[in-house]
Each structure stands twice: as structure tokens, then as C-alpha cells.
Amino acid sequence: MCIRDRASDESDLHPIPSDGQARRLEDTSSLLALSTRSLAPSRRAHRWRQQLDCACILLGLACLVVLTGLMPSQPINVKFHGKSFHEYAVTPMEPEVPTAWMRTKNVDLANGFVLKLFPDVLMFYGFLAGATLTNFLCSQCRVLERLRSRSAVGGLDCGGICLLGALAMFYGMFTWYWAHEHTTHGDPPPTGVRGGESSLSVAHAARVLGTLASATLGLAVLPASKHSMLLRAAGVSWESASWVHIGLGVSFMFLSVLHAVLFIARWLSGPQAPIPPGFNGKFGVHVRKGIWADALPFRLWWQEAGGDYTIPLMTTVFWVALVCFGVLPWFRRRHYRWFWLAHSAYMVLIPTVLLHADGAYFFVAPGAVLWLVDIVARTARGGAEQVETVSAAVVGGTVCQLRFRWPGGRVREHSPAMFCRVNLPQVSSVEWHPFSLSSSPLDNECTLHVQRSELQGPGMPSWTRRLHALLGSGAPAHELVLQIDGPYGAPLSFECARVLLIAGGIGITPMHSTIRYLQQCPEAVQHARLVWSSRSLDMFEIFSPTVLIPDAILQPKLSLFCTGPEPTSHGRECSLGDVTPSRPDLLAILSEELEQGPTVVYACGPASLMQAAKLAVSRLPRELQRRCEFYDWSFVL
């Protein structure tokens, strides 16, 4: 059923009013030109903001290098070491390993201060600065952007391959430094004896893995902020960087487990090595290097005098974090509420890591600062916006349609195919879910189409099922409290004369936004084609009234495919035209379009469709591949 405010009308979806049910203007071209200019301020503001963010990021990284070069590795425990902050700042760092080729550089500053440029810190911040600046230049130069987005291997583009290569180089040099050219707790150089243990001891390997885990945690936190200045400066959208966050998060847990296992093995292997002479621990006395019982969780109250209190504290948090970040994410689709609540454990994990690991703040500081800036900025502007709900409908049996208006206008929508995070307190006060805007940024109103999830775990129904039940219960649209966070998305410009959109199922939503925008701005491209595959003809009927704009100068070519059982009531036709009862031959379609000239291809849909699209691009002749600019718009959060 459809729930609608009395003042609203279905024609609000169309930027061109029409007579009767869909009033039309005689002079369509003038309205289109006016609509095109309306996006220009948003795009200019986004470009200037990106340049400002890049400058701030580079300046901030330089300041953090200076700060870490003057501060001790464990500021929170500095008073227990018998030295003041001033003593650390004026004391140079002597070479730890005489034969090392990566040494700390001491730079004399005014008033006797000594800036210590640690090799691992320079590698970490150099990697961040290089990655940010490279992606910024790619986003500013169309040629570099096309090179970055060109498909490579394993479903990754050239930008992803270069990032992984840079990460591998960083980890290789970082590991070599900590394993071979750095010492801890005042031990002799690795080429000698480490307090009764060989340089390749289990304890030494555990320390190296612990430091690698701290650096990985710092990298994993960076793309977690949805309004991250780093991502904006790099010209990378938050959702497109989610795979980096997931991969680094898994790597952090893996390294942490190895770190813990190796220390447990060392503690079980025999008596502990003697404490280096003159070394003071966190309480100003000699500190044990640990016993096997330190690995037990919740052992905070069972601590011997002189023990390192951060070890049982870290293990207590670690075993809980292992479940929160290592187990529950695999059940995110079925138990999102548990996943979301468990993910909040980072607010305990990160402070504990900073307390436990010497020098961890060197690497976690950038991500933590960006996250705090994001929180402050979102709080200052009131966080998410409560929008005006125009209508709510259950259409096609399984799809919920929400129409709303921004309270302050749509100034932040600089491109089609953006997405936002949605919250409805009537469904859940704590859950926020991302959905693509299916309306063009030039439409009078915004629309969201949310498909009811087919996945159903035990217990409470999923968020989309509860939303479907709410809209189907007859609740008035004006009583729905709809809160929107966003919109998000990288700027989209059409500098190629030909556009091919490939959609699968509900993946039509960003394509619907784009195809409407191209019809409203006919000067953007010369040719547009939509290839849409769905398991049900009902999906075509949901969007049939709005996917095409009557009397638009640009009339896109539609290719519809139905992969499910053919309903007898519709046959092989729908309101949009003929439907082919098979899967699309993407290789033939791509070849047909690319033979006509260079084409930009956007694809969004289920994993099977995306794999087929990428495989088809990889099988194109080399000459046609050079004409293809492929973008994957699918993401799972």
C-alpha cells in the first residue's frame, strides 16, 4: 500500500512539471540549463574543500612527525621512568645497532631541543603522505584518474594494485627495521645476545609482531571515519575504501593473535630472562617479562607486586575484542545489531593498546585525530538531519519506497549515485543503514528504495523486514521520523561521450539516479545505455514510471533481462518494453558499445553480476580495453 501526504503528488519525482497527472513545460531546454547550473556551486565547493583537506592533511602529518620526535614513546607512564618531558625532548637518540643502515636522525632545534626522526615513524607517515598526495593528483587529473580506475587483476583496479604494492613495501621495510635494526628495553643489538635470549628468540619475534599490529591498527582506523579528511583529500569515497578497512582489521587481529601466542609460548618454555640492569618498569621497579597466567582474561585483580599491569589488562580486552572483531563480523548480514554493538568495542580496544604498547600512539594518532575531528564536526552541525517525509510506500511486494525533502536544500548533492545512512527510530533507534539515493540530484525530491532482505536469522526480524512491516501497517507518512546522515560519494563527472550502466536487481538505484540525471543534462553525454537484469519483472514495473523522462532530449537505450521464472501475467514484456528471458551477454554488449567509441561503464549489482562484468572486461581485446573505463559501484557495509 502507499502512504502519502495530501499535498504531495507523484509528479514531484519529475523535475519537469506536466499537465494533468504530469504537467509539462513547453520550454524544456531552459529548465534543463537552470538545473545544470544548480549543481555547479556544490561541485566547486567540493573541489575547493578537497584541496584544502589535502593541504591540512600534509601539514598535519608533518606536525605529528615533529610531535612524535619530541615526545617519549609512552607519555602516560613518563613519570614512572624518572624523566620529565623536557628531558626526553633535549636528549638525543644514540644508534641502537652500530651496523644498522636505518638509524634515528637527531636534528638540533632551538633552546636545546632535539628532534628525533625515527625510521619507523618516517616510513609510516611517509606512506600516508605519499598515498594521499598520489590519490589527490589522480582525482585532479582526468588522465591519471582513468589510469587509476583501469581494471587490473583479481577484481582490483590499478589504484588498488599500487596501494597493495606500497603497503607490501612499507611492511617489508618496517619489519626489517624492528626485527634487525632496533632493540627494546635496553637489550644488546640483535647481532649479539638479548638478555640471555638469541636475536631470533620467540620473545623478540613477538615484540616485532606487536609493533606491526599497532601500525596496522593505526592504518585500519584511518578509513573508518565517514567524514574523513584523509579520504576527501585523496578523492576516495568512504564506501570504496571499506575493503581497505576490512582487510587491515583482519590483519590486525591476525598479528595480535600471533603476538599473544608467541609470548605465551615463550612464557611456557622455561624461566624468564634476567631484567636488563638499570631498566625501570612502569612502576619504577624491575618488571617481570610475563608469566603464562598473564594470558588469562580478567586477571586484573591477581597481579604480583612489580608486575606489568598492562599485560593482564590487554589480554582482558583482547579476548573480548577477538570475538567482537574476529567472529561477529562474519554474521553481520544476519545479525547486524550484534555486529554494530560489538564494533563499538574499539572505544575500549584503542585506549588499551595505547596504554599497553610503547610507541603505539605514533601510529594510531592520525586516525584517532581524524575520528575526533569528525565527531566534533558532526556534533557542531547537529549530526544527522531529520528530513521531511513526503511519502512511504511498499511497492512491488518487497521494496519500500521513501520520498523526502532535505530541510536545508540539496546543496551537498554534487553528483548522482550518492548514498546516505538512514535511521528510523520507529524501526530501531540505534541502527543506521546505507542506501543509495535513487533520485537525481536535480529532482524536486529525494527517493530511497529499500528491498526487504531475504536473509533471516533467529530472533528479531532484520531491519528491512521491520521497515516493510511498518510501512505495510498503514502508519501515516508524516508520522515517520526519518533521519539522514549524508549524502556520501565521490564527485562524478561525465567527460566521456558514451555511458553504459549495468545494474542487477535493486542495484538499479544508483543507475536510476544517473540515468535520470543524464536525461536532465543532455549536454553531459551523447549516448547512454542501461543494461538491467532482474529475477522478477516486478522490479522493472517499480521504476518504469520514473526511469525515462518524457520529451527529454537524450533518450537512453534500455536492455532488460529477466533471470527468474517468467510470470504468466506479464509474459516477456513490461511497461518499459521487451524483456529477454536470460542473463545478459556482457561481453557482447561491451564489445558492441566500445566499437562505437570510448565508453565509461558503471556497474552495480549482486556479486555474480559484478564478477561477470569484470570477467567480460578482462576478456575484451586490448584495443577495446583501452576504450573502456570501468567503475564498480557495488559495496557491502
XYZ file of C-alpha atoms in Angstrom:
637
model
C 0.000 0.000 0.000
C 1.093 3.589 -0.498
C 1.052 6.188 2.274
C 1.188 9.758 1.012
C 0.718 13.277 2.348
C -2.248 15.078 0.852
C -0.133 17.910 -0.515
C 2.277 15.595 -2.320
C 1.909 14.266 -5.822
C 3.678 11.603 -7.850
C 4.774 14.255 -10.356
C 7.191 15.609 -7.732
C 9.598 12.914 -8.854
C 9.981 14.696 -12.168
C 11.893 17.967 -12.403
C 9.789 18.883 -15.477
C 6.169 19.572 -14.415
C 3.446 18.373 -16.795
C -0.233 18.966 -17.447
C -2.746 16.772 -15.600
C -1.031 13.992 -13.746
C 2.414 15.071 -15.003
C 2.261 18.724 -16.087
C 4.792 19.719 -18.737
C 6.527 22.929 -19.567
C 6.727 23.992 -23.182
C 10.281 25.236 -22.862
C 12.143 22.201 -21.557
C 15.626 23.339 -22.545
C 15.582 26.418 -20.325
C 14.685 24.362 -17.255
C 17.427 21.857 -18.040
C 20.008 24.619 -18.326
C 18.892 26.059 -14.997
C 19.138 22.631 -13.353
C 22.651 22.124 -14.681
C 23.865 25.381 -13.154
C 22.356 24.402 -9.789
C 24.989 21.692 -9.287
C 27.931 23.912 -10.173
C 28.257 25.584 -6.720
C 28.207 22.198 -4.983
C 30.902 20.838 -7.269
C 33.106 23.914 -6.923
C 32.724 23.796 -3.142
C 33.608 20.118 -3.121
C 36.727 20.742 -5.225
C 37.952 23.613 -3.049
C 37.273 21.585 0.070
C 39.290 18.690 -1.307
C 42.278 20.939 -1.984
C 42.021 22.446 1.500
C 41.749 18.983 3.063
C 44.851 17.799 1.206
C 46.869 20.775 2.440
C 45.643 20.239 6.007
C 46.458 16.520 5.917
C 50.010 17.054 4.669
C 50.587 19.822 7.219
C 49.078 17.708 9.999
C 51.290 14.720 9.168
C 54.370 16.955 9.294
C 53.296 18.280 12.701
C 52.788 14.759 14.013
C 56.296 13.785 12.872
C 57.670 16.696 14.913
C 55.472 15.859 17.908
C 56.474 12.195 17.970
C 60.126 13.205 17.635
C 59.960 15.245 20.833
C 57.634 13.083 22.935
C 58.529 9.847 24.739
C 57.205 6.580 23.384
C 54.878 6.143 26.378
C 53.787 9.623 27.572
C 51.203 8.271 30.007
C 53.918 6.486 32.024
C 56.668 9.087 31.717
C 56.606 9.933 35.438
C 57.380 6.329 36.350
C 60.622 6.368 34.338
C 62.221 9.141 36.346
C 62.447 11.548 33.404
C 60.417 14.597 32.587
C 59.041 15.512 29.181
C 61.732 18.167 28.898
C 64.488 15.623 29.470
C 63.129 13.465 26.673
C 62.879 16.442 24.336
C 66.520 17.522 24.853
C 68.090 14.050 24.887
C 69.404 12.742 21.536
C 68.853 9.152 20.479
C 72.025 7.136 20.194
C 72.290 4.456 17.482
C 70.804 1.239 18.824
C 72.618 -1.011 16.354
C 76.029 0.295 15.183
C 75.810 -1.576 11.861
C 72.254 -0.518 11.046
C 71.621 1.435 7.861
C 68.276 2.770 9.125
C 69.162 4.983 12.085
C 67.362 7.631 14.075
C 68.338 11.102 12.862
C 68.839 13.724 15.575
C 68.027 17.278 14.463
C 69.069 20.082 16.804
C 66.389 22.707 17.348
C 66.283 25.945 19.302
C 66.705 26.008 23.097
C 68.496 22.671 23.069
C 65.578 20.607 21.846
C 66.447 17.570 19.758
C 64.039 16.318 17.122
C 64.375 12.545 16.767
C 63.338 11.280 13.345
C 62.665 7.605 13.954
C 62.884 5.417 10.826
C 59.626 3.585 11.536
C 57.770 6.863 12.092
C 59.151 8.334 8.868
C 58.125 5.194 6.971
C 54.603 5.293 8.401
C 53.922 8.981 7.832
C 55.751 8.948 4.513
C 53.462 6.179 3.322
C 50.374 8.155 4.397
C 51.585 11.364 2.756
C 52.548 9.587 -0.459
C 49.251 7.714 -0.729
C 47.231 10.874 -0.025
C 49.128 13.054 -2.480
C 49.105 10.410 -5.225
C 45.354 9.886 -4.999
C 44.765 13.634 -4.811
C 46.670 14.176 -8.049
C 44.772 11.316 -9.678
C 41.449 12.875 -8.723
C 42.564 16.236 -10.131
C 43.879 14.889 -13.445
C 41.473 13.014 -15.692
C 44.259 11.012 -17.371
C 45.616 9.809 -14.039
C 42.095 9.042 -12.822
C 41.440 6.821 -15.821
C 44.747 5.068 -15.250
C 43.926 4.534 -11.569
C 40.471 3.085 -12.337
C 41.651 0.758 -15.115
C 40.884 -2.888 -14.326
C 43.886 -4.986 -13.366
C 43.821 -8.461 -11.810
C 41.770 -10.187 -9.149
C 38.911 -7.694 -9.437
C 41.173 -4.808 -8.430
C 41.922 -1.703 -10.430
C 45.364 -0.232 -10.973
C 44.923 2.052 -7.965
C 44.204 -0.903 -5.698
C 47.212 -2.819 -7.042
C 49.512 0.168 -6.467
C 48.163 0.594 -2.941
C 48.772 -3.055 -2.113
C 52.277 -2.795 -3.580
C 53.036 0.261 -1.465
C 51.663 -1.497 1.615
C 53.844 -4.545 0.950
C 56.924 -2.316 0.610
C 56.042 -0.471 3.823
C 55.513 -3.680 5.791
C 58.729 -5.191 4.454
C 60.898 -2.227 5.465
C 59.008 -1.771 8.738
C 59.504 -5.415 9.696
C 63.191 -5.348 8.748
C 63.791 -2.300 10.923
C 62.094 -3.702 14.017
C 63.429 -7.233 13.586
C 67.027 -6.428 12.706
C 67.934 -2.828 13.461
C 66.016 -1.955 16.598
C 66.232 -3.072 20.215
C 63.799 -2.895 23.109
C 64.203 -2.467 26.888
C 67.866 -1.564 26.523
C 68.832 -5.037 25.242
C 72.077 -5.515 23.300
C 71.939 -5.318 19.486
C 70.187 -8.165 17.668
C 73.515 -9.493 16.416
C 74.508 -10.330 19.982
C 72.560 -11.752 22.863
C 69.251 -10.320 24.063
C 69.357 -10.753 27.815
C 70.105 -14.454 27.669
C 67.991 -14.984 24.525
C 69.205 -15.218 20.949
C 68.371 -12.408 18.497
C 65.902 -14.699 16.756
C 64.142 -15.547 20.006
C 60.427 -16.085 20.290
C 60.097 -13.044 22.550
C 61.824 -10.816 20.018
C 59.541 -12.053 17.229
C 56.531 -11.445 19.469
C 57.605 -7.829 20.049
C 58.047 -7.284 16.324
C 54.562 -8.664 15.633
C 53.124 -6.477 18.385
C 54.587 -3.352 16.814
C 53.310 -4.435 13.401
C 49.870 -4.881 14.958
C 49.988 -1.331 16.383
C 50.913 0.127 12.983
C 48.177 -1.926 11.302
C 45.623 -0.686 13.819
C 46.648 2.875 13.000
C 46.115 2.233 9.286
C 42.788 0.452 9.868
C 41.349 3.390 11.825
C 42.074 5.904 9.046
C 39.258 4.960 6.599
C 36.759 4.244 9.393
C 35.647 7.874 9.725
C 32.804 8.586 7.305
C 33.735 12.268 7.041
C 37.459 11.560 6.994
C 39.544 14.480 5.753
C 42.076 11.947 4.515
C 39.577 10.240 2.210
C 38.213 13.556 0.965
C 41.738 14.816 0.257
C 42.524 11.622 -1.659
C 39.314 11.927 -3.675
C 38.215 8.484 -2.460
C 34.713 7.817 -1.215
C 34.206 6.154 2.158
C 32.350 3.142 0.792
C 35.014 2.455 -1.851
C 37.665 2.326 0.890
C 35.716 -0.108 3.078
C 37.691 -3.066 1.693
C 40.891 -1.435 2.959
C 39.410 -1.046 6.448
C 38.194 -4.654 6.484
C 41.483 -6.056 5.207
C 43.566 -4.090 7.685
C 41.216 -5.011 10.517
C 41.612 -8.703 9.755
C 45.383 -8.244 9.523
C 45.438 -6.503 12.906
C 43.600 -9.366 14.586
C 45.870 -11.923 12.898
C 49.048 -10.141 14.005
C 47.664 -9.677 17.520
C 46.880 -13.368 17.827
C 50.410 -14.275 16.700
C 51.841 -11.711 19.136
C 49.908 -13.270 22.030
C 50.606 -16.869 21.015
C 54.357 -16.319 20.715
C 54.557 -14.666 24.123
C 52.532 -17.486 25.685
C 54.915 -19.966 24.073
C 57.875 -18.050 25.479
C 56.383 -17.937 28.962
C 55.713 -21.664 28.907
C 59.170 -22.522 27.569
C 61.074 -22.015 30.815
C 62.412 -19.437 33.276
C 62.315 -15.831 32.275
C 65.364 -13.957 31.073
C 67.024 -11.597 33.542
C 65.932 -7.987 33.579
C 68.438 -5.663 31.849
C 70.468 -3.801 34.501
C 69.177 -0.333 35.224
C 65.850 -0.846 33.467
C 62.859 0.543 35.331
C 59.371 -0.572 34.577
C 56.085 1.244 34.652
C 56.151 1.480 38.462
C 59.820 2.450 38.731
C 60.880 -1.088 39.758
C 62.040 -4.137 37.903
C 59.256 -5.598 35.827
C 58.712 -9.247 35.110
C 58.585 -10.053 31.409
C 55.425 -12.032 31.993
C 54.223 -15.453 33.088
C 51.756 -17.798 31.457
C 48.945 -16.683 33.769
C 49.111 -13.177 32.217
C 47.377 -14.621 29.163
C 44.275 -15.401 31.209
C 41.438 -12.889 30.782
C 40.042 -10.906 33.713
C 43.216 -11.289 35.791
C 43.454 -7.641 36.777
C 42.985 -8.358 40.468
C 45.588 -11.158 40.524
C 48.787 -9.221 39.938
C 52.082 -9.639 41.718
C 53.995 -6.636 43.013
C 56.266 -5.163 40.393
C 54.321 -6.751 37.556
C 53.427 -5.055 34.309
C 49.770 -4.238 34.849
C 49.174 -3.578 31.139
C 49.688 -7.242 30.200
C 46.631 -8.690 32.008
C 44.718 -5.514 31.113
C 45.485 -6.009 27.418
C 44.636 -9.705 27.468
C 41.352 -8.975 29.215
C 40.356 -6.609 26.412
C 41.959 -8.697 23.674
C 39.929 -11.872 24.193
C 36.718 -9.855 24.102
C 37.905 -7.950 21.022
C 38.765 -11.231 19.329
C 35.108 -12.204 19.452
C 33.854 -8.712 18.542
C 36.165 -8.165 15.565
C 37.187 -11.687 14.603
C 33.938 -13.652 14.870
C 30.824 -11.448 14.807
C 31.640 -9.634 11.516
C 31.123 -12.926 9.683
C 27.480 -12.851 10.814
C 26.916 -9.176 10.037
C 24.252 -9.722 7.374
C 22.059 -11.824 9.656
C 22.792 -10.175 13.000
C 23.591 -6.554 12.202
C 22.553 -5.278 15.627
C 25.064 -7.520 17.365
C 27.715 -6.572 14.830
C 27.097 -2.849 15.301
C 27.144 -3.039 19.101
C 30.220 -5.274 19.150
C 32.082 -2.953 16.787
C 31.784 -0.235 19.417
C 34.405 -2.166 21.405
C 37.041 -0.156 19.518
C 36.432 2.634 22.053
C 37.933 0.318 24.686
C 40.444 -1.500 22.497
C 42.303 1.547 21.183
C 42.945 3.221 24.587
C 44.108 -0.128 25.961
C 46.541 -0.601 23.075
C 47.894 2.911 23.646
C 48.437 2.085 27.311
C 49.999 -1.311 26.671
C 52.255 -0.848 23.628
C 55.217 1.512 23.690
C 55.053 3.923 20.776
C 51.575 2.831 19.671
C 50.351 6.406 19.621
C 52.947 7.161 16.928
C 50.762 5.178 14.519
C 47.265 5.453 15.977
C 47.378 9.248 16.395
C 46.407 10.197 12.785
C 43.319 8.002 12.725
C 42.297 9.000 16.243
C 42.669 12.708 15.445
C 40.619 12.386 12.236
C 37.937 10.463 14.111
C 37.744 13.124 16.831
C 37.578 15.890 14.206
C 34.735 14.020 12.504
C 32.815 13.647 15.775
C 33.283 17.319 16.658
C 32.235 18.474 13.174
C 29.149 16.273 13.122
C 28.184 17.403 16.632
C 28.662 21.070 15.721
C 26.266 20.840 12.803
C 23.769 18.744 14.752
C 24.739 15.306 13.462
C 22.232 13.655 11.176
C 19.322 15.622 9.767
C 15.689 14.838 10.329
C 14.158 15.235 6.895
C 10.585 15.898 5.845
C 8.983 12.605 4.878
C 6.750 13.129 1.861
C 5.539 9.592 1.292
C 6.258 5.996 2.204
C 5.191 3.043 0.123
C 5.538 -0.695 -0.232
C 5.855 -1.231 -3.971
C 6.308 -4.434 -5.888
C 5.642 -6.507 -2.793
C 9.207 -6.445 -1.415
C 10.522 -2.903 -1.964
C 9.977 0.049 0.380
C 9.953 3.472 -1.268
C 10.710 6.549 0.841
C 10.383 10.075 -0.506
C 11.665 13.051 1.481
C 12.961 16.612 1.306
C 16.160 17.971 2.837
C 15.424 20.713 5.410
C 18.258 22.901 4.133
C 18.065 22.050 0.451
C 20.245 19.648 -1.510
C 23.441 21.682 -1.540
C 25.600 18.683 -0.588
C 24.454 16.570 -3.530
C 27.146 17.306 -6.081
C 26.679 14.178 -8.213
C 24.198 11.404 -8.978
C 24.547 7.937 -7.438
C 25.374 9.200 -3.946
C 24.249 7.315 -0.843
C 23.241 8.151 2.705
C 22.843 6.385 6.033
C 19.272 6.047 7.221
C 17.763 5.735 10.665
C 14.091 5.317 11.577
C 13.511 5.317 15.363
C 10.175 3.538 14.829
C 12.187 0.621 13.436
C 15.357 0.908 15.533
C 16.788 3.871 17.391
C 20.392 2.630 17.180
C 20.695 1.101 13.719
C 21.953 3.101 10.728
C 21.988 1.522 7.285
C 23.431 2.814 3.988
C 21.228 3.065 0.900
C 21.791 4.639 -2.498
C 19.714 7.645 -3.480
C 17.600 6.565 -6.422
C 16.628 10.114 -7.360
C 18.656 12.518 -9.447
C 20.223 15.477 -7.619
C 18.098 17.678 -9.914
C 14.787 16.126 -8.886
C 12.496 18.081 -6.616
C 12.502 15.320 -4.004
C 14.813 12.546 -2.868
C 13.854 8.910 -3.057
C 15.174 5.745 -1.447
C 14.229 2.228 -2.497
C 14.939 -0.410 0.145
C 14.488 -4.064 -0.715
C 13.330 -6.413 2.005
C 16.153 -8.749 2.944
C 15.676 -12.417 2.194
C 18.173 -13.334 4.914
C 16.512 -14.091 8.206
C 18.342 -15.189 11.304
C 16.875 -16.362 14.617
C 15.293 -13.831 16.912
C 14.161 -10.363 15.900
C 13.487 -9.811 12.159
C 16.015 -7.854 10.123
C 15.832 -4.057 9.843
C 14.465 -4.127 6.293
C 11.767 -6.626 7.273
C 10.679 -4.438 10.175
C 10.627 -1.414 7.865
C 8.493 -3.370 5.405
C 6.081 -4.327 8.182
C 5.887 -0.728 9.435
C 5.053 0.727 6.031
C 2.551 -2.017 5.377
C 0.745 -1.385 8.664
C -0.794 1.889 7.458
C 1.218 4.321 9.566
C 0.822 7.879 8.200
C 3.878 9.123 6.313
C 4.055 12.401 8.236
C 4.451 10.434 11.481
C 7.585 8.660 10.256
C 10.747 10.081 11.794
C 13.352 9.733 9.071
C 16.921 10.745 9.932
C 19.540 11.016 7.212
C 23.332 11.091 7.545
C 24.979 12.141 4.305
C 24.946 12.116 1.400
C 28.283 10.474 0.670
C 30.024 9.747 -2.589
C 32.904 10.813 -4.783
C 32.298 13.577 -7.349
C 31.059 12.207 -10.664
C 31.799 13.935 -13.957
C 30.971 12.675 -17.443
C 33.892 13.549 -19.673
C 33.286 10.555 -21.943
C 30.639 10.918 -24.646
C 29.254 7.414 -24.109
C 27.968 5.840 -20.876
C 26.993 2.237 -20.212
C 25.144 1.410 -16.981
C 24.933 -2.224 -15.830
C 22.515 -2.990 -12.997
C 21.323 -6.130 -11.266
C 18.161 -6.248 -9.161
C 17.939 -3.463 -6.581
C 21.362 -2.336 -7.827
C 19.305 -0.207 -10.208
C 19.026 2.540 -7.570
C 22.312 4.393 -8.347
C 21.753 3.729 -12.056
C 18.240 5.166 -11.831
C 19.732 8.300 -10.279
C 22.361 8.520 -13.015
C 20.085 7.831 -15.976
C 17.636 10.498 -14.853
C 20.453 12.985 -14.358
C 21.789 12.325 -17.871
C 18.344 12.974 -19.324
C 18.085 16.224 -17.392
C 21.536 17.286 -18.620
C 21.619 16.167 -22.268
C 24.881 18.031 -22.889
C 26.671 15.726 -20.407
C 26.895 12.753 -22.801
C 25.868 11.859 -26.334
C 24.822 8.258 -25.749
C 23.564 6.335 -22.695
C 22.527 2.721 -22.355
C 21.088 0.883 -19.385
C 21.520 -2.896 -19.137
C 19.301 -4.129 -16.331
C 18.969 -7.701 -15.126
C 16.423 -8.791 -12.537
C 14.971 -12.015 -11.195
C 11.448 -10.579 -11.330
C 9.533 -8.445 -13.805
C 8.001 -6.625 -10.834
C 11.313 -4.817 -10.300
C 11.019 -3.273 -13.768
C 7.478 -2.110 -13.038
C 8.558 -0.354 -9.823
C 10.856 2.042 -11.683
C 9.032 2.162 -15.022
C 7.185 5.464 -14.277
C 10.398 7.354 -13.485
C 13.369 5.781 -15.268
C 12.566 7.652 -18.503
C 11.670 11.349 -18.701
C 9.148 12.180 -21.444
C 10.352 14.616 -24.108
C 13.931 14.584 -22.796
C 16.499 15.354 -25.468
C 18.609 12.341 -24.562
C 16.636 9.089 -24.750
C 18.660 6.229 -23.250
C 18.656 2.766 -24.754
C 17.219 0.123 -22.398
C 18.184 -3.561 -22.433
C 16.129 -5.586 -19.957
C 16.813 -9.172 -18.880
C 14.836 -11.427 -16.535
C 16.731 -14.319 -14.935
C 13.925 -15.695 -12.770
C 10.750 -17.645 -13.526
C 8.667 -15.794 -16.086
C 5.330 -14.619 -14.625
C 2.400 -15.593 -16.808
C 0.630 -12.283 -16.115
C 3.382 -10.229 -17.765
C 4.814 -12.582 -20.343
C 8.002 -11.221 -21.882
C 7.003 -7.591 -21.753
C 6.787 -4.837 -19.163
C 5.946 -1.155 -19.232
C 9.492 -0.360 -20.344
C 9.458 -2.709 -23.323
C 10.585 -6.189 -24.263
C 12.373 -8.332 -21.695
C 14.883 -11.010 -22.668
C 14.377 -14.144 -20.516
C 18.088 -14.849 -19.928
C 21.240 -13.423 -18.449
C 22.847 -10.563 -20.384
C 25.823 -11.392 -22.578
C 28.018 -8.695 -21.110
C 30.986 -9.438 -23.353
C 28.862 -8.931 -26.471
C 27.234 -5.803 -25.027
C 30.576 -4.272 -24.043
C 32.066 -5.053 -27.439
C 29.073 -3.504 -29.191
C 29.314 -0.273 -27.192
C 33.108 0.054 -27.276
C 33.262 -0.460 -31.028
C 31.299 2.780 -31.316
C 33.877 4.711 -29.284
C 35.357 5.172 -25.788
C 32.778 4.330 -23.122
C 32.628 4.733 -19.365
C 30.988 1.727 -17.693
C 29.334 1.773 -14.265
C 28.138 -1.480 -12.708
C 26.170 -2.230 -9.541
C 24.522 -5.455 -8.522
C 24.996 -8.811 -6.803
C 28.403 -10.447 -6.622
C 27.670 -12.832 -9.506
C 26.848 -9.966 -11.860
C 29.898 -7.962 -10.805
C 32.181 -10.943 -11.342
C 30.660 -11.497 -14.775
C 31.137 -7.811 -15.654
C 34.783 -7.764 -14.582
C 35.432 -11.029 -16.390
C 33.870 -9.615 -19.549
C 36.082 -6.519 -19.347
C 39.180 -8.682 -18.912
C 38.273 -10.742 -21.990
C 37.906 -7.749 -24.277
C 40.521 -7.310 -26.994
C 43.305 -4.999 -25.917
C 42.175 -2.281 -28.311
C 38.679 -2.260 -26.794
C 40.039 -2.424 -23.238
C 41.844 0.855 -23.838
C 38.483 2.403 -24.715
C 36.787 1.076 -21.568
C 36.710 2.942 -18.267
C 35.108 0.575 -15.742
C 33.803 1.514 -12.272
C 32.441 -0.868 -9.657
C 29.662 0.825 -7.704
C 28.757 -2.194 -5.578
C 29.710 -2.266 -1.924
C 28.599 -4.147 1.169
C 28.905 -2.419 4.555
